[in-house]
Short mmCIF file of C-alpha atoms in Angstrom, two decimals:
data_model
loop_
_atom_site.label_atom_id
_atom_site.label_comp_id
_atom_site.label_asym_id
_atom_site.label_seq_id
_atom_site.Cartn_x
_atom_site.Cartn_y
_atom_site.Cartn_z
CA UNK A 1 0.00 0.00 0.00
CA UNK A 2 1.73 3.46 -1.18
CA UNK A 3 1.32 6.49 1.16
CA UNK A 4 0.17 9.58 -0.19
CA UNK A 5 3.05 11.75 -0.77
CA UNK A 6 1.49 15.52 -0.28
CA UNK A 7 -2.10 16.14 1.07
CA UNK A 8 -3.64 17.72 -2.20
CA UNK A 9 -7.30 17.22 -2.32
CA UNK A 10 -7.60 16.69 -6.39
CA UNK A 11 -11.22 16.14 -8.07
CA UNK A 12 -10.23 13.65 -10.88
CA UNK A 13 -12.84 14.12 -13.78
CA UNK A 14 -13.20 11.54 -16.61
CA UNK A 15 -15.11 9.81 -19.73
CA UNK A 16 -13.32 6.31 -19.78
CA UNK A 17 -14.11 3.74 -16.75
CA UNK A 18 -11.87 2.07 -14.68
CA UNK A 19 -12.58 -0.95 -15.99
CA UNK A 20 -11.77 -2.81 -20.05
CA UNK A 21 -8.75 -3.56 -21.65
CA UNK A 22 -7.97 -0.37 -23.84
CA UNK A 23 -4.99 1.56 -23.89
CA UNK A 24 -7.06 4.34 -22.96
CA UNK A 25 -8.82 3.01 -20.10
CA UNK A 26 -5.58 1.73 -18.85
CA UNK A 27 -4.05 5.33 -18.64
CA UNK A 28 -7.34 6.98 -17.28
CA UNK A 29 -6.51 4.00 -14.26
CA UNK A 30 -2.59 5.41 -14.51
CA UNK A 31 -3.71 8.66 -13.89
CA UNK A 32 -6.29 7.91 -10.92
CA UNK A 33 -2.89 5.95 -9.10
CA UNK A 34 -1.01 9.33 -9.84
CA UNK A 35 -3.99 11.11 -8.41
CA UNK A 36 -4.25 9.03 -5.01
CA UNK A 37 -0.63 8.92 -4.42
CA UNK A 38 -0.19 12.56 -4.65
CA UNK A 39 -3.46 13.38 -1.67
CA UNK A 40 -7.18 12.18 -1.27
CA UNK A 41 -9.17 12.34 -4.88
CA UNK A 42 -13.08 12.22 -5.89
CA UNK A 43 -14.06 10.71 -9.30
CA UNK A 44 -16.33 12.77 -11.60
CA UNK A 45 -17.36 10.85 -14.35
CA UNK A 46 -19.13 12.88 -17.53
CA UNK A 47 -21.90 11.76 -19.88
CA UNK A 48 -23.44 8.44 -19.51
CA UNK A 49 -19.38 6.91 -20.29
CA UNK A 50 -20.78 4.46 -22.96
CA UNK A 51 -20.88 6.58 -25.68
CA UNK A 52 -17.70 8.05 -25.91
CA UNK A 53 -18.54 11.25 -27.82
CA UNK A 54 -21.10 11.68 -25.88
CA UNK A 55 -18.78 11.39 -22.93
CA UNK A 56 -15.12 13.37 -23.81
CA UNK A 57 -17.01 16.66 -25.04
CA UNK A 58 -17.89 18.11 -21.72
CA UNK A 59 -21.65 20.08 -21.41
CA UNK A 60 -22.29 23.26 -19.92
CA UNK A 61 -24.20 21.66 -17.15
CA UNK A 62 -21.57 19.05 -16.33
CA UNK A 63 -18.87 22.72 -16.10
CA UNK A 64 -21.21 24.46 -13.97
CA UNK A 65 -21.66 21.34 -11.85
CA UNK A 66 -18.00 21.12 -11.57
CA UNK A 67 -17.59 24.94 -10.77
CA UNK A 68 -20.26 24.40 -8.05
CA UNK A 69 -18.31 21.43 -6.25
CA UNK A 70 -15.01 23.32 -6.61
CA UNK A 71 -16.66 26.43 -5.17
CA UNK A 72 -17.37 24.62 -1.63
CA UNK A 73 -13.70 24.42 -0.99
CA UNK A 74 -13.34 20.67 -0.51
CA UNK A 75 -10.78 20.74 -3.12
CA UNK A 76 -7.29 22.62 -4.23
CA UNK A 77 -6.83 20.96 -7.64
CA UNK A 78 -8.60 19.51 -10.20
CA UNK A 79 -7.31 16.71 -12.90
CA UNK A 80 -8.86 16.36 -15.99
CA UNK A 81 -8.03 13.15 -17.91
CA UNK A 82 -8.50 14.07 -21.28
CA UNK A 83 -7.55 17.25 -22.76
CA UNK A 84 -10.97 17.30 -24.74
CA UNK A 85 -11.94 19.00 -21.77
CA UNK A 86 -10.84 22.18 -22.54
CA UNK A 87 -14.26 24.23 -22.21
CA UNK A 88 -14.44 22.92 -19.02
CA UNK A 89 -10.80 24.43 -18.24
CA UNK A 90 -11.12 27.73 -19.56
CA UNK A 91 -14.39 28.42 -17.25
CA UNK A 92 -12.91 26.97 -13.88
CA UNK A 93 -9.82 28.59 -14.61
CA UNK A 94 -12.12 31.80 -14.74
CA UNK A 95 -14.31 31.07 -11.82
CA UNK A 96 -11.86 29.33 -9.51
CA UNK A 97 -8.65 30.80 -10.36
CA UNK A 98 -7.00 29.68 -6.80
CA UNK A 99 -7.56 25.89 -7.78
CA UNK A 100 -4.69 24.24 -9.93
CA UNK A 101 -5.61 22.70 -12.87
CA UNK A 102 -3.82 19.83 -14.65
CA UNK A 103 -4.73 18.39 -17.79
CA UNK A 104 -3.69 14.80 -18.97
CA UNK A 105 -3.23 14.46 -22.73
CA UNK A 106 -3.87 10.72 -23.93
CA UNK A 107 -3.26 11.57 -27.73
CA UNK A 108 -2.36 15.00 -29.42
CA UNK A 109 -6.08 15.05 -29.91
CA UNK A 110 -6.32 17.20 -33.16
CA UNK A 111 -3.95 14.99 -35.34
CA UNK A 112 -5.85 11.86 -33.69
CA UNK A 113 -9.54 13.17 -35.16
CA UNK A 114 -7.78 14.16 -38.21
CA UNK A 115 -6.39 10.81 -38.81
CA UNK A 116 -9.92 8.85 -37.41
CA UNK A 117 -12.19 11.62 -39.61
CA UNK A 118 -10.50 10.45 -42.81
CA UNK A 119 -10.63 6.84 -42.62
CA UNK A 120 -14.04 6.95 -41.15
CA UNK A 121 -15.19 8.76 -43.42
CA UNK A 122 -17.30 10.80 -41.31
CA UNK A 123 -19.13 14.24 -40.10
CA UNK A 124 -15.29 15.56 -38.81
CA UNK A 125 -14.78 16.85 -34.76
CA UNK A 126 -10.81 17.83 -36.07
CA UNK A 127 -11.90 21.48 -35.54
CA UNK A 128 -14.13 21.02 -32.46
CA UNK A 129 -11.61 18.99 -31.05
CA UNK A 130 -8.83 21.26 -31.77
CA UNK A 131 -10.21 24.28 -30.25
CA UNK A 132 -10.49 22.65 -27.03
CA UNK A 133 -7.57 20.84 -26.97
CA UNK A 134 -6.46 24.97 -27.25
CA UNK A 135 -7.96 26.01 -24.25
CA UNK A 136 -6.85 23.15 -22.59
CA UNK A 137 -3.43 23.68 -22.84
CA UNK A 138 -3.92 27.89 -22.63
CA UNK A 139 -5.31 27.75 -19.42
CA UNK A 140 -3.65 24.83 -17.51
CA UNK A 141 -1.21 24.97 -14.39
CA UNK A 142 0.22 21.37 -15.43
CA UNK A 143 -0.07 19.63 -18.32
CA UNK A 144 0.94 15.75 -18.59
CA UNK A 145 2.13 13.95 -21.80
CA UNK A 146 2.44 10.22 -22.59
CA UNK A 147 5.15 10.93 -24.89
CA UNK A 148 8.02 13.75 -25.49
CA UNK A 149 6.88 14.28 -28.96
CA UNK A 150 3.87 14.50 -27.97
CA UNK A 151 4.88 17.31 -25.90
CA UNK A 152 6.33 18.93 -28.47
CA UNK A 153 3.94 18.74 -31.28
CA UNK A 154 1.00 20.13 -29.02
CA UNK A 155 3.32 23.42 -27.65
CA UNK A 156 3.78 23.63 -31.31
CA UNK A 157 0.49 23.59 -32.39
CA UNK A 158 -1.23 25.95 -29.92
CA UNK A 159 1.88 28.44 -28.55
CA UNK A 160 2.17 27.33 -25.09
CA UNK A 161 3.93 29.56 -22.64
CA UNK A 162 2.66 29.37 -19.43
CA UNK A 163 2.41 26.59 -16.65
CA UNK A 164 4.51 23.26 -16.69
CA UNK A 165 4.82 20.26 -18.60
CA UNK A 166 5.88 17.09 -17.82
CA UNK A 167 5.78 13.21 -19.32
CA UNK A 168 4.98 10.07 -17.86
CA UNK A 169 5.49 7.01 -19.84
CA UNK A 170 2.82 4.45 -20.01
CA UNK A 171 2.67 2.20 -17.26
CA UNK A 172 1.09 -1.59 -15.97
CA UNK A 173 0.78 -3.62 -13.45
CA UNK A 174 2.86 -6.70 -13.68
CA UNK A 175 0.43 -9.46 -14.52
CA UNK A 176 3.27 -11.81 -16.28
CA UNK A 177 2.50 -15.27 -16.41
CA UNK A 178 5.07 -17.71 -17.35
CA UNK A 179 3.43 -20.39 -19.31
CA UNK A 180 5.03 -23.34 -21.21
CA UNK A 181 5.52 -23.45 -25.03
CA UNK A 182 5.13 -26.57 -26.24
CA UNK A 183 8.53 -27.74 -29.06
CA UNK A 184 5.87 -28.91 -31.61
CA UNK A 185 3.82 -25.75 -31.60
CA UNK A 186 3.67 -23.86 -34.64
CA UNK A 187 5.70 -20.61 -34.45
CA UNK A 188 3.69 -17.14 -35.10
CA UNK A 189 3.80 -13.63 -34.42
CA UNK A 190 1.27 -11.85 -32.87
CA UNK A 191 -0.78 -8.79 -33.11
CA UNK A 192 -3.05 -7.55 -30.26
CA UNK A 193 -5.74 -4.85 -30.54
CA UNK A 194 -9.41 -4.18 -30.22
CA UNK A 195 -11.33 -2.99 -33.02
CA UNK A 196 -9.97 0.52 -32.58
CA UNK A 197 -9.72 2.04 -35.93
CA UNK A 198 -5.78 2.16 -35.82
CA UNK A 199 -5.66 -1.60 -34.96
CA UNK A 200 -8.39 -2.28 -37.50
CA UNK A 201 -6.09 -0.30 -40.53
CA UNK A 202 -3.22 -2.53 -39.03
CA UNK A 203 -4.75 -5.86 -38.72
CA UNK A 204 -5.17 -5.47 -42.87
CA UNK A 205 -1.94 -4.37 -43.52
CA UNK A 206 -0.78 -7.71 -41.92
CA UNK A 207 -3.62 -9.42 -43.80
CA UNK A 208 -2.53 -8.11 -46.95
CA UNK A 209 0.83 -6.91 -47.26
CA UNK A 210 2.67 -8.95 -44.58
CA UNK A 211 0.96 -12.40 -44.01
CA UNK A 212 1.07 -13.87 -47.76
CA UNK A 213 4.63 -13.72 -47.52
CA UNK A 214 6.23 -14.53 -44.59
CA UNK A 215 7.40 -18.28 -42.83
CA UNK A 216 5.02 -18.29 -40.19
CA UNK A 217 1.59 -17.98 -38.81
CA UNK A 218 -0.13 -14.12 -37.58
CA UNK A 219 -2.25 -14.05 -35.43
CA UNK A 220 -4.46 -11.62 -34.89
CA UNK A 221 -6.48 -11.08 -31.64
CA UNK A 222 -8.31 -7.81 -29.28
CA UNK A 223 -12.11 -7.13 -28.53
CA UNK A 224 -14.35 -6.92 -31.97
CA UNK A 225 -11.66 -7.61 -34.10
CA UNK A 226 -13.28 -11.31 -35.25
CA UNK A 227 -16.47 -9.20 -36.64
CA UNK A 228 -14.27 -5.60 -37.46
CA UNK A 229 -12.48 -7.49 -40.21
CA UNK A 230 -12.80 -9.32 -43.45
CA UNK A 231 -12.77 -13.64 -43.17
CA UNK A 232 -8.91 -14.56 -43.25
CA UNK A 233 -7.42 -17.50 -44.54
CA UNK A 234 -3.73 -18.78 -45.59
CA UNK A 235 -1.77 -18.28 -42.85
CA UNK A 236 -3.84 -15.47 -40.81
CA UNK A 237 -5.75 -16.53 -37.49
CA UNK A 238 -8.04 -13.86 -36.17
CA UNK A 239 -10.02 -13.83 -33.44
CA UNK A 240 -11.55 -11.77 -30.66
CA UNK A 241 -11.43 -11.28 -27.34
CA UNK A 242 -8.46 -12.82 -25.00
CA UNK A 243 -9.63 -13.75 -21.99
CA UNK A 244 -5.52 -14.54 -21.20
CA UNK A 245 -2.84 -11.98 -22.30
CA UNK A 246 -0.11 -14.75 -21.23
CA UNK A 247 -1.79 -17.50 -23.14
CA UNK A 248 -1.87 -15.79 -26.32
CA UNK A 249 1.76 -13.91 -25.81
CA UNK A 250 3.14 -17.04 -24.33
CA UNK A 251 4.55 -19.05 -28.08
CA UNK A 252 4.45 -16.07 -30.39
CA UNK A 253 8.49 -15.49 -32.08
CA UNK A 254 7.48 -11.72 -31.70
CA UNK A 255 5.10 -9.13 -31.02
CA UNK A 256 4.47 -7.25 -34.50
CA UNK A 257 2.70 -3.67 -34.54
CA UNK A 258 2.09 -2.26 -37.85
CA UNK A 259 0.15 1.09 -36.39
CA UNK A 260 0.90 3.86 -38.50
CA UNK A 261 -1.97 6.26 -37.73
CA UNK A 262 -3.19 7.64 -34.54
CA UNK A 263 -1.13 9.82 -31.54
CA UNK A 264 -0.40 8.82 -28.22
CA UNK A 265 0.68 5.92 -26.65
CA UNK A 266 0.59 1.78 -27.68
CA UNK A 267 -0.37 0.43 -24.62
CA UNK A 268 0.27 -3.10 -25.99
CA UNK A 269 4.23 -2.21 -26.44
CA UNK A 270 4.63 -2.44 -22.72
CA UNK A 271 2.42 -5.77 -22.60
CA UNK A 272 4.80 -7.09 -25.11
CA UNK A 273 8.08 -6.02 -22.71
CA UNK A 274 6.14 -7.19 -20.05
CA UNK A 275 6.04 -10.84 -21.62
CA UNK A 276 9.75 -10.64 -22.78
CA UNK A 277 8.68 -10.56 -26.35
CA UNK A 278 10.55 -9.01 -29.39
CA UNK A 279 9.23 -6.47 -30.82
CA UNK A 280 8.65 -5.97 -34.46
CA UNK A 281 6.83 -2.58 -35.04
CA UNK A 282 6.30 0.89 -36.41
CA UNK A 283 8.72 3.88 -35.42
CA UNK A 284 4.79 5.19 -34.28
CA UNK A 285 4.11 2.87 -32.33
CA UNK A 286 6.91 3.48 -30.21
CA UNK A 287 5.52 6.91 -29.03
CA UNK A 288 6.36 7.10 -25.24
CA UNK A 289 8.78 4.43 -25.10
CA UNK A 290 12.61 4.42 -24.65
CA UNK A 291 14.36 1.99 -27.29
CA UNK A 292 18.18 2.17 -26.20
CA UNK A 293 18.01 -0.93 -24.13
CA UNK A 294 15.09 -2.88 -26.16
CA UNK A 295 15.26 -5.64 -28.09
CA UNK A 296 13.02 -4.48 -31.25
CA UNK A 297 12.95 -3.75 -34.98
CA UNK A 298 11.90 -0.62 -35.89
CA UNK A 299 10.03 -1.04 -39.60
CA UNK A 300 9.17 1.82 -42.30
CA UNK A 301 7.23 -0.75 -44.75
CA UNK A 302 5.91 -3.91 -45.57
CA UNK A 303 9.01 -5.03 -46.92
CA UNK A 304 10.97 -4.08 -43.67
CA UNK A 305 8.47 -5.96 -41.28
CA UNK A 306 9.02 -9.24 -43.80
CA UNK A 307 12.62 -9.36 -43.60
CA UNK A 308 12.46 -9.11 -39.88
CA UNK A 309 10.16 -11.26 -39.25
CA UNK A 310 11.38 -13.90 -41.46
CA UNK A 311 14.67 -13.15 -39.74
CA UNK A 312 13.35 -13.92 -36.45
CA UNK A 313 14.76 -17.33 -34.47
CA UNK A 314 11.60 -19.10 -33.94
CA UNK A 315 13.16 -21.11 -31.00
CA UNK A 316 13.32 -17.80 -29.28
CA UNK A 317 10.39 -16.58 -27.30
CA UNK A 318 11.58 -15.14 -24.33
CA UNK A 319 13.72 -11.99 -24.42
CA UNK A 320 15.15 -11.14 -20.89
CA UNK A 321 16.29 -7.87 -21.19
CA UNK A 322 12.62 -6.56 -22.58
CA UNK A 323 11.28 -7.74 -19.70
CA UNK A 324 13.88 -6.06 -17.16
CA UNK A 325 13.41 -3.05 -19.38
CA UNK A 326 9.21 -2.98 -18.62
CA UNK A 327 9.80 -3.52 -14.52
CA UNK A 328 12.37 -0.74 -14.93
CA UNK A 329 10.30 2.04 -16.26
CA UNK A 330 6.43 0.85 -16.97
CA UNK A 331 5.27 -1.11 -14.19
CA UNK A 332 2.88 1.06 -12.63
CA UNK A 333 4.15 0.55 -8.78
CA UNK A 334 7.39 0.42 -9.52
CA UNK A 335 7.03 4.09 -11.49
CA UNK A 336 4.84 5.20 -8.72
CA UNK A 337 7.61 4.32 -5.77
CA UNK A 338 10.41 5.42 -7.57
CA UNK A 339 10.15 8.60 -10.00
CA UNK A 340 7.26 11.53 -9.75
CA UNK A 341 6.96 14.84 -10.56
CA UNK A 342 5.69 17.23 -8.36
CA UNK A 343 2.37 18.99 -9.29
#
């Protein structure tokens, strides 16, 4: 049990539960640890948090609300979990000026609905989500980043000047398994995402341009992902849900993450270090992450992630130093013990 290391008293307000298996639920958790170990903290939880854009654009009722609970003086800061927020900030920084405001940023938000408006095809929130990602980080004390260039692509963007900045890299508890790999069990790599639309781009560039021509199986796996995409057949195995992240990491040669759109953090790169796995992957999906000690392949194209995977030794599955390199800096008690900022 971690003692709280100041006595702030921070309202933490959020879309995303606490509970599910997205990256972006498992920072919004990250963030409520960072919360409690810095003071007592209340949840506030907008819109009915199963629609999500129902949820991450906050009303005007949900801002007064907020003004109204920070107004009673039960509180000196307030942490909002999504820079989407930024209505929200701009009026409490206007009505309660003495309370601190920090502002977590899970994706450089206006490049993210840029990239998810095109492929969708769909009525775009770029510009709505740009603006107040703008206020956001115009009227913030803190602001917290998953990833340097992250950091450095949103001060671009909007002129930043004022208050402090600081990144945290993503983070997990340790839930590593060891399981046994059976010596007559077919050798594959694996790729693990729900049916984000990110993953769902990446699953068919493995499909496609990477499968038909490499020695062994993919696999494909994450929540939707068996309905999200096309029937596969060769040497493609999809499926959905994984009810065990050791299971399905415990035989693969390497962990392969073809992600080329989207901002933020991969939240299944530190699963992978986590389970000792190589890495085979995108210099994007890498946001966040520290490669000087990790044993990976950083790929530009199709033809780069074929060569390395049919490089791979397939009676390799367990890579020692990947693992020392997640306990180091992404398991979430050992980051919360050993290295914080101070808000």
């Amino acid at each position: 049990m971690m003692n709280n290391i100041s006595n702030r008293k921070i309202l933490f307000v959020h879309f995303n539960g606490f509970n599910g298996a997205s990256g972006g639920v498992r920072r919004t958790v990250q963030n409520l640890a960072v919360c409690m170990r810095y003071g007592k903290c209340s949840t506030y939880q907008t819109g009915d948090g199963n629609h999500l854009e129902n949820s991450m654009f906050i009303g005007s009722n949900e801002c007064t609300e907020i003004v109204a609970i920070l107004k009673e003086g039960k509180y000196d800061s307030v942490f909002f979990d999504t820079s989407l927020y930024g209505e929200a900030v701009c009026h409490i920084k206007n009505k309660c000026p003495e309370v601190k405001v920090i502002v977590h940023y899970h994706n450089f938000e206006k490049r993210y609905f840029e990239d998810e408006d095109n492929l969708l095809n769909r009525v775009p929130l770029a510009s709505f989500a740009a603006n107040c990602e703008r206020l956001a980080s115009m009227n913030s004390d803190v602001r917290i980043y998953i990833s340097n260039e992250d950091r450095m692509n949103i001060r671009k963007e909007y002129g930043i000047c004022s208050g402090k900045d600081i990144v945290i890299p993503p983070a997990l508890p340790d839930s590593f398994m060891p399981m046994p790999v059976m010596a007559s069990e077919e050798p594959y790599v694996l790729f693990l995402g729900s049916d984000f639309y990110a993953n769902i781009e990446a699953a068919r560039f493995i499909i496609k341009d990477i499968a038909p021509y490499i020695t062994m199986k993919a696999v494909i796996a994450g929540k939707g992902m068996d309905t999200a995409l096309e029937p596969a057949s060769g040497n493609v195995e999809v499926s959905g849900f994984v009810p065990s992240l050791s299971t399905a990491m415990a035989g693969a040669a390497a962990f392969i993450s073809p992600v080329f759109s989207g901002s933020g953090s991969k939240i299944k790169i530190a699963e992978a270090l986590m389970h000792g796995k190589y890495i085979i992957t995108s210099e994007e999906s890498l946001a966040g992450y520290d490669t000087k000690d990790m044993a990976v392949t950083v790929c530009r194209s199709a033809d780069e992630f074929i060569k390395a995977i049919n490089s791979l030794d397939t009676s390799k599955t367990f890579y020692p130093e990947n693992r020392e390199l997640f306990l180091k800096n992404h398991e979430i008690f050992n980051l919360l013990q050993r290295w914080f900022p101070s808000f």
